[in-house]
Amino acid sequence: MSTELRHLLIVYTAYVIAAGSPGPSNMRIMGVAMHNGRRAALILAAGVVSGSIFWGAMAAMGVSAALTRYAEALILLKIFGGLYLLYLAFKAGRAALASDAKAAAHAGPNGAALSGADLYRRGLLMHLSNPKSILAWIALVTLGLGPGSSWHTLAAILVGCAVLSVVIFCGYAIIFSTTPMIRLYRRARRWIEGLLAVCFGFAGLRLLLSRA
């Protein structure tokens, strides 16, 4: 096995672990899939995938690497991302406290409270406002590229991780929009929304209070 191929496998493994582990984006996709259905969750996932690909391209061009040299830029991103996550926590908490009838009325006749453009924008904004996504991509690109690496290796990192991003995030949307998962959501709606509120709130406060 060549050195470049070995580096690529390490990068792909690291990306699967980072993107597949529970986080704000995955939790939101899961919640939308169980509440609004597969189409809505896939549109939200498309926004998340777009955000991931954007930061990957920025890391490849060295733009996001420059952010690590300017503390002010990262501080602003953390404040923005933290406040947005706290906003999502508030929304999820309010949904958890709402009655089933009120939640169903808010969802609308087809369970689609938001338009496709709104869902896509929310997924995109969630990923773009997360400084961890930027730093993770910088780490992945640095990990995959050696002194003698060619542009083919960089392209393989971006394309491979983009494909994995689609599989992971859209996979969450598909799995959690199945009938058993929808039934589970209907039975445990308040608990699930409450868990989302806690996760978003914790992630938001952690971003706002973090020093590094």
Coordinates of C-alpha atoms in Angstrom, one line a residue:
M1 CA 0.0 0.0 0.0
S2 CA 1.4 3.4 -1.0
T3 CA 1.9 6.2 1.5
E4 CA -0.7 8.4 -0.2
L5 CA -3.3 5.7 -0.2
R6 CA -2.6 5.0 3.5
H7 CA -3.0 8.7 4.3
L8 CA -6.3 8.8 2.3
L9 CA -7.7 5.9 4.3
I10 CA -6.7 7.6 7.6
V11 CA -8.4 10.8 6.4
Y12 CA -11.6 9.0 5.4
T13 CA -11.7 7.1 8.6
A14 CA -11.3 10.3 10.6
Y15 CA -14.0 12.0 8.6
V16 CA -16.5 9.2 9.1
I17 CA -15.9 9.3 12.9
A18 CA -16.1 13.1 13.0
A19 CA -19.2 13.5 10.8
G20 CA -21.0 10.4 12.0
S21 CA -20.7 11.0 15.7
P22 CA -23.8 12.7 17.3
G23 CA -23.6 16.5 17.1
P24 CA -25.9 19.4 16.5
S25 CA -26.2 18.8 12.7
N26 CA -27.0 15.1 13.1
M27 CA -29.4 15.6 15.9
R28 CA -31.3 18.2 13.9
I29 CA -31.5 16.0 10.9
M30 CA -32.8 13.2 13.1
G31 CA -35.4 15.4 14.7
V32 CA -36.6 16.8 11.3
A33 CA -36.7 13.3 9.8
M34 CA -38.9 11.9 12.6
H35 CA -41.2 15.0 12.7
N36 CA -41.3 16.4 9.2
G37 CA -40.5 13.3 7.1
R38 CA -37.8 12.1 4.7
R39 CA -38.0 14.9 2.1
A40 CA -37.6 17.7 4.7
A41 CA -34.7 15.9 6.4
L42 CA -32.9 15.3 3.1
I43 CA -33.2 19.0 2.2
L44 CA -31.8 19.9 5.6
A45 CA -29.0 17.3 5.1
A46 CA -28.3 18.8 1.7
G47 CA -27.6 22.2 3.5
V48 CA -25.3 20.5 6.0
V49 CA -23.5 18.7 3.2
S50 CA -23.0 22.0 1.3
G51 CA -21.6 23.6 4.4
S52 CA -19.2 20.7 4.8
I53 CA -18.0 20.8 1.2
F54 CA -17.6 24.6 1.4
W55 CA -15.3 24.4 4.4
G56 CA -13.4 21.6 2.8
A57 CA -12.8 23.7 -0.3
M58 CA -11.7 26.7 1.9
A59 CA -9.3 24.4 3.9
A60 CA -7.9 23.1 0.6
M61 CA -7.2 26.7 -0.6
G62 CA -5.7 27.7 2.8
V63 CA -8.3 30.3 3.5
S64 CA -9.6 28.7 6.7
A65 CA -6.1 28.0 7.8
A66 CA -5.6 31.7 8.0
L67 CA -8.5 31.9 10.5
T68 CA -6.4 30.1 13.0
R69 CA -3.9 33.0 13.0
Y70 CA -6.6 35.6 13.7
A71 CA -8.2 35.0 17.0
E72 CA -10.9 37.7 16.4
A73 CA -12.3 35.9 13.4
L74 CA -12.7 32.6 15.4
I75 CA -14.1 34.5 18.4
L76 CA -16.8 36.0 16.2
L77 CA -17.6 32.7 14.6
K78 CA -17.9 31.1 18.1
I79 CA -20.2 33.8 19.3
F80 CA -22.4 33.6 16.2
G81 CA -22.5 29.8 16.3
G82 CA -23.1 29.6 20.0
L83 CA -26.0 32.1 19.8
Y84 CA -27.5 30.2 16.9
L85 CA -27.3 26.9 18.8
L86 CA -29.0 28.5 21.8
Y87 CA -31.7 29.7 19.5
L88 CA -32.2 26.1 18.3
A89 CA -32.2 25.0 21.9
F90 CA -35.0 27.5 22.7
K91 CA -37.1 26.3 19.7
A92 CA -36.7 22.6 20.7
G93 CA -37.5 23.4 24.3
R94 CA -40.6 25.2 23.4
A95 CA -41.6 22.3 21.2
A96 CA -41.0 19.9 24.0
L97 CA -43.4 21.9 26.3
A98 CA -46.1 22.3 23.6
S99 CA -49.1 19.9 23.7
D100 CA -49.4 17.3 21.0
A101 CA -52.3 19.1 19.4
K102 CA -50.4 22.4 19.2
A103 CA -47.3 20.7 17.8
A104 CA -49.4 19.0 15.1
A105 CA -51.1 22.3 14.2
H106 CA -47.8 24.0 14.0
A107 CA -46.4 21.3 11.7
G108 CA -49.2 21.8 9.2
P109 CA -51.3 19.3 7.2
N110 CA -48.3 17.6 5.6
G111 CA -45.9 17.9 8.6
A112 CA -44.0 20.6 6.7
A113 CA -43.7 23.8 8.8
L114 CA -40.8 25.1 6.8
S115 CA -40.2 25.5 3.1
G116 CA -37.5 23.7 1.3
A117 CA -35.4 26.9 1.0
D118 CA -35.7 27.5 4.8
L119 CA -34.7 23.9 5.6
Y120 CA -31.7 24.1 3.3
R121 CA -30.6 27.5 4.6
R122 CA -30.9 26.2 8.2
G123 CA -28.7 23.2 7.5
L124 CA -26.2 25.3 5.7
L125 CA -26.1 28.0 8.4
M126 CA -25.8 25.4 11.1
H127 CA -22.6 23.9 9.5
L128 CA -21.1 27.2 8.4
S129 CA -21.4 28.7 11.9
N130 CA -19.7 25.8 13.6
P131 CA -15.9 26.6 14.1
K132 CA -15.3 22.9 14.8
S133 CA -16.1 22.2 11.2
I134 CA -13.5 24.6 10.0
L135 CA -10.8 23.3 12.3
A136 CA -11.7 19.7 11.6
W137 CA -11.2 20.3 7.8
I138 CA -7.9 22.0 8.4
A139 CA -6.8 18.9 10.5
L140 CA -8.0 16.5 7.8
V141 CA -6.3 18.3 4.9
T142 CA -3.1 18.6 7.0
L143 CA -3.3 14.9 7.9
G144 CA -3.8 13.8 4.3
L145 CA -1.2 15.9 2.6
G146 CA 2.5 15.2 2.9
P147 CA 5.5 17.1 1.6
G148 CA 5.4 15.4 -1.8
S149 CA 1.6 15.2 -2.2
S150 CA 0.1 16.1 -5.6
W151 CA -3.1 17.9 -6.4
H152 CA -4.6 14.5 -7.2
T153 CA -4.3 13.6 -3.5
L154 CA -6.1 16.9 -2.5
A155 CA -8.8 16.2 -5.0
A156 CA -9.2 12.7 -3.7
I157 CA -9.6 14.0 -0.1
L158 CA -12.3 16.5 -1.1
V159 CA -14.2 14.2 -3.4
G160 CA -14.0 11.2 -1.1
C161 CA -15.1 13.2 2.0
A162 CA -17.9 14.9 0.0
V163 CA -19.2 11.4 -1.0
L164 CA -19.0 10.3 2.6
S165 CA -20.7 13.4 3.8
V166 CA -23.7 12.7 1.5
V167 CA -23.8 9.1 2.7
I168 CA -23.6 10.0 6.4
F169 CA -26.0 12.9 6.6
C170 CA -28.5 11.7 4.1
G171 CA -28.3 8.3 5.7
Y172 CA -29.4 9.8 9.0
A173 CA -32.3 11.5 7.1
I174 CA -33.4 8.2 5.5
I175 CA -33.0 5.9 8.6
F176 CA -34.8 8.2 11.0
S177 CA -37.7 8.9 8.6
T178 CA -38.8 5.3 8.5
T179 CA -42.1 4.2 9.9
P180 CA -40.7 2.7 13.1
M181 CA -38.8 5.9 13.8
I182 CA -41.8 8.1 13.1
R183 CA -43.9 6.1 15.5
L184 CA -41.1 6.4 18.1
Y185 CA -41.1 10.1 17.6
R186 CA -44.9 10.4 18.1
R187 CA -44.7 8.4 21.3
A188 CA -41.7 10.2 22.7
R189 CA -41.9 13.6 21.0
R190 CA -41.5 15.6 24.2
W191 CA -38.5 13.6 25.3
I192 CA -36.8 13.8 21.9
E193 CA -37.4 17.5 21.6
G194 CA -36.2 17.9 25.2
L195 CA -33.0 16.0 24.4
L196 CA -32.4 18.2 21.3
A197 CA -32.9 21.3 23.5
V198 CA -30.3 20.0 26.0
C199 CA -27.8 19.0 23.2
F200 CA -28.1 22.3 21.4
G201 CA -28.0 24.3 24.7
F202 CA -24.9 22.4 25.8
A203 CA -23.1 22.8 22.5
G204 CA -24.0 26.5 22.3
L205 CA -22.8 27.3 25.8
R206 CA -19.7 25.3 25.2
L207 CA -18.9 27.4 22.2
L208 CA -19.6 30.7 23.9
L209 CA -17.6 29.8 27.0
S210 CA -14.6 28.1 25.3
R211 CA -11.3 29.9 25.4
A212 CA -9.6 28.1 22.6

